[in-house]
Amino acid sequence: GENVEQHPSTLSVQEGDSAVIKCTYSDSASNYFPWYKQELGKRPQLIIDIRSNVGEKKDQRIAVTLNKTAKHFSLHITETQPEDSAVYFCAASGPLGAGYSSASKIIFGSGTRLSIRP
Amino acid sequence: EAQVTQNPRYLITVTGKKLTVTCSQNMNHEYMSWYRQDPGLGLRQIYYSMNVEVTDKGDVPEGYKVSRKEKRNFPLILESPSPNQTSLYFCASSFSSWDQPQHFGDGTRLSIL
């Protein structure tokens, strides 16, 4: 079945610098890749997503890139601010196919704890 | 306000005592799912439902049951809870399917003694 690996597990960057989190997936049938941010004690919330027919998507300081050939996608946060401190999860999902034992599963990465140093 | 509501938010109980965590959404979403969150393991999907009376297993379904009798409700049932089911549980919904953003509830922290 599908497997999503996320790196690094923890990341500390200086305020104002950029942060990059990477995920790899195993099933080529995956075609939807969302990123969620979870602040301490809160629920995960979608911050950006990308579909397999797009290579890059940007929303203000946040961008996501997708390399379908290499089966990896990355989250880029520029000009980091203290409020960016949180745990970030990537995910992959796709239709019923060779790699999915049943339709419509959503597989999450194990998360990255991002800390912004003042 | 559009939301996913879970109850209870916190529960401490004992091994073997059946419990139900309720989940309700007011967005007319078709797709609903349950996740458990454990340190270092991220979010793992337990069960999901594509629509009323349509449910299927996620990655970690053992020890759990669900039902989808109405579109808005998707309860998670632990028939005989065990300590390894101590976790933080999230219910989520999305408009149509797996390729839409998930809207999460606030979570339920379960402790099974």
Coordinates of C-alpha atoms in Angstrom, one line a residue:
Chain A
G1 CA 0.0 0.0 0.0
E2 CA 0.9 3.7 0.0
N3 CA 3.6 4.9 2.3
V4 CA 4.5 8.6 3.0
E5 CA 7.8 9.5 4.5
Q6 CA 8.4 13.0 5.9
H7 CA 11.7 14.7 6.8
P8 CA 13.0 16.2 8.9
S9 CA 11.0 15.3 12.1
T10 CA 12.2 18.5 13.8
L11 CA 13.4 21.8 12.2
S12 CA 14.6 24.9 13.9
V13 CA 15.2 28.1 11.8
Q14 CA 16.0 31.7 12.6
E15 CA 13.1 34.1 12.2
G16 CA 13.1 35.5 8.7
D17 CA 14.9 32.5 7.2
S18 CA 13.2 29.9 5.0
A19 CA 12.1 26.4 6.0
V20 CA 11.7 23.4 3.8
I21 CA 10.0 20.1 4.6
K22 CA 10.1 17.2 2.3
C23 CA 7.8 14.2 1.7
T24 CA 8.2 11.1 -0.5
Y25 CA 5.4 8.8 -1.5
S26 CA 5.4 5.3 -2.9
D27 CA 2.3 4.9 -5.0
S28 CA 2.4 6.5 -8.4
A29 CA -1.4 6.5 -8.4
S30 CA -1.4 9.2 -5.7
N31 CA -2.6 12.5 -7.2
Y32 CA -3.6 14.8 -4.3
F33 CA -1.1 16.1 -1.9
P34 CA -2.2 18.4 1.0
W35 CA -0.2 20.0 3.7
Y36 CA -1.7 20.6 7.2
K37 CA -0.5 22.8 10.1
Q38 CA -1.3 21.8 13.6
E39 CA -0.6 24.3 16.4
L40 CA -0.1 23.1 19.9
G41 CA -3.4 21.7 21.3
K42 CA -5.3 22.5 18.1
R43 CA -6.7 20.6 15.2
P44 CA -4.9 20.2 11.9
Q45 CA -5.8 22.8 9.3
L46 CA -5.1 22.8 5.6
I47 CA -2.6 25.4 4.6
I48 CA -1.9 24.4 0.9
D49 CA -2.5 21.5 -1.4
I50 CA -1.4 20.5 -4.9
R51 CA -2.7 18.0 -7.5
S52 CA -0.6 15.8 -9.7
N53 CA -1.3 17.9 -12.9
V54 CA 0.5 20.9 -11.3
G55 CA 4.3 21.2 -10.5
E56 CA 4.2 24.2 -8.1
K57 CA 1.7 26.2 -6.2
K58 CA 2.2 29.3 -4.2
D59 CA 0.2 31.2 -1.6
Q60 CA 1.9 34.3 -0.2
R61 CA 4.9 32.9 1.9
I62 CA 4.0 29.3 1.4
A63 CA 4.7 27.2 -1.6
V64 CA 4.5 23.5 -2.5
T65 CA 6.4 21.8 -5.3
L66 CA 5.7 18.3 -6.7
N67 CA 8.1 16.0 -8.6
K68 CA 5.9 13.2 -9.9
T69 CA 8.8 11.3 -11.5
A70 CA 10.8 11.2 -8.2
K71 CA 7.6 10.9 -6.2
H72 CA 8.3 13.7 -3.8
F73 CA 6.8 17.0 -2.8
S74 CA 8.0 19.8 -0.6
L75 CA 6.7 22.6 1.5
H76 CA 8.6 25.9 1.4
I77 CA 8.0 28.7 3.9
T78 CA 9.8 31.9 3.3
E79 CA 10.4 34.8 5.7
T80 CA 9.4 32.7 8.7
Q81 CA 7.6 34.3 11.6
P82 CA 7.0 33.1 15.2
E83 CA 3.4 32.1 14.3
D84 CA 4.8 29.6 11.8
S85 CA 5.9 27.4 14.8
A86 CA 3.8 24.3 14.7
V87 CA 3.7 20.7 13.5
Y88 CA 3.3 20.3 9.8
F89 CA 1.9 17.1 8.1
C90 CA 2.0 16.1 4.5
A91 CA -0.4 13.6 3.1
A92 CA -1.0 11.7 -0.1
S93 CA -4.2 10.2 -1.5
G94 CA -5.5 8.7 -4.7
P95 CA -8.2 6.7 -6.4
L96 CA -8.6 2.9 -6.3
G97 CA -5.7 1.5 -8.1
A98 CA -2.8 -0.9 -8.0
G99 CA -1.2 0.7 -5.0
Y100 CA -4.3 1.2 -2.9
S101 CA -5.9 -1.8 -1.2
S102 CA -9.1 0.1 -1.0
A103 CA -10.3 3.3 -2.5
S104 CA -10.0 6.7 -1.0
K105 CA -7.5 6.2 1.8
I106 CA -5.5 9.2 2.9
I107 CA -2.0 8.5 4.2
F108 CA -0.2 11.1 6.3
G109 CA 3.5 11.6 7.0
S110 CA 4.7 11.4 10.5
G111 CA 5.0 15.2 10.9
T112 CA 7.6 17.9 11.3
R113 CA 7.9 20.1 14.4
L114 CA 9.0 23.5 13.1
S115 CA 10.4 26.0 15.7
I116 CA 11.1 29.6 14.7
R117 CA 14.0 31.1 16.8
P118 CA 13.5 34.9 17.5
Chain B
E1 CA -20.6 28.3 11.6
A2 CA -19.3 25.4 9.5
Q3 CA -17.7 22.9 11.8
V4 CA -17.0 19.3 12.8
T5 CA -18.1 18.6 16.3
Q6 CA -16.7 15.7 18.4
N7 CA -17.8 14.6 21.8
P8 CA -16.5 14.0 24.3
R9 CA -13.3 16.1 24.2
Y10 CA -11.7 14.1 27.0
L11 CA -12.5 10.6 28.4
I12 CA -10.7 8.4 30.9
T13 CA -12.2 4.9 31.1
V14 CA -11.2 1.3 31.8
T15 CA -10.4 -1.7 29.7
G16 CA -13.4 -3.4 28.2
K17 CA -16.0 -0.8 28.8
K18 CA -17.7 0.0 25.5
L19 CA -17.5 3.6 24.5
T20 CA -18.7 5.8 21.6
V21 CA -17.2 9.0 20.3
T22 CA -19.6 11.1 18.3
C23 CA -18.8 13.2 15.3
S24 CA -21.2 15.5 13.5
Q25 CA -20.6 17.9 10.6
N26 CA -23.0 20.7 9.4
M27 CA -21.4 21.2 6.0
N28 CA -23.3 18.5 4.0
H29 CA -20.1 16.8 3.4
E30 CA -20.1 13.3 1.8
Y31 CA -16.7 12.1 3.0
M32 CA -16.0 11.5 6.7
S33 CA -13.1 9.8 8.4
W34 CA -11.6 9.0 11.8
Y35 CA -7.9 9.3 12.6
R36 CA -5.8 8.6 15.6
Q37 CA -2.7 10.7 16.4
D38 CA 0.2 9.2 18.3
P39 CA 3.7 10.8 18.9
G40 CA 6.1 10.0 16.1
L41 CA 3.4 8.3 14.0
G42 CA 1.5 11.3 12.7
L43 CA -2.2 10.8 11.8
R44 CA -3.4 7.3 10.9
Q45 CA -6.7 6.8 9.2
I46 CA -8.9 4.3 11.1
Y47 CA -12.1 4.2 9.0
Y48 CA -13.7 6.4 6.4
S49 CA -17.0 6.8 4.7
M50 CA -17.8 7.9 1.2
N51 CA -21.4 8.4 1.9
V52 CA -24.4 7.2 3.9
E53 CA -24.2 3.4 4.5
V54 CA -20.8 3.3 2.8
T55 CA -17.8 2.7 5.1
D56 CA -14.4 1.2 4.6
K57 CA -11.3 0.4 6.6
G58 CA -8.3 2.8 6.8
D59 CA -4.9 1.8 7.8
V60 CA -5.5 0.9 11.5
P61 CA -9.1 -0.4 11.8
E62 CA -8.6 -3.2 14.3
G63 CA -10.6 -2.7 17.5
Y64 CA -12.8 0.0 16.1
K65 CA -16.3 0.1 14.5
V66 CA -18.1 2.9 12.7
S67 CA -21.5 3.5 11.2
R68 CA -22.9 6.1 8.8
K69 CA -26.7 6.1 9.1
E70 CA -27.1 9.8 8.4
K71 CA -24.9 12.0 6.3
R72 CA -24.0 14.4 9.1
N73 CA -23.0 11.8 11.8
F74 CA -20.1 9.3 11.9
P75 CA -19.6 7.8 15.4
L76 CA -16.6 5.8 16.3
I77 CA -17.2 2.8 18.5
L78 CA -14.8 1.0 20.7
E79 CA -16.5 -2.3 21.7
S80 CA -13.9 -3.4 24.1
P81 CA -11.3 -0.7 24.6
S82 CA -7.7 -1.7 25.5
P83 CA -4.8 0.5 26.7
N84 CA -3.1 0.5 23.3
Q85 CA -6.1 2.6 22.1
T86 CA -5.1 5.4 24.3
S87 CA -4.6 8.2 21.8
L88 CA -5.8 11.5 20.4
Y89 CA -8.6 11.0 18.0
F90 CA -9.8 13.3 15.2
C91 CA -12.9 13.2 13.1
A92 CA -12.7 14.9 9.7
S93 CA -15.0 15.6 6.8
S94 CA -14.6 16.8 3.2
F95 CA -16.9 17.8 0.5
S96 CA -16.8 14.8 -1.8
S97 CA -13.9 12.5 -1.5
W98 CA -10.2 11.9 -0.7
D99 CA -9.1 14.7 -3.1
Q100 CA -10.7 17.5 -1.1
P101 CA -9.3 19.3 2.0
Q102 CA -10.2 17.6 5.2
H103 CA -12.0 19.7 7.9
F104 CA -11.0 18.4 11.3
G105 CA -12.8 18.4 14.6
D106 CA -11.1 19.6 17.8
G107 CA -10.1 16.1 18.8
T108 CA -10.9 13.6 21.6
R109 CA -8.3 12.5 24.0
L110 CA -9.0 9.0 25.2
S111 CA -7.2 7.3 28.0
I112 CA -7.9 3.6 28.6
L113 CA -6.6 2.3 31.9

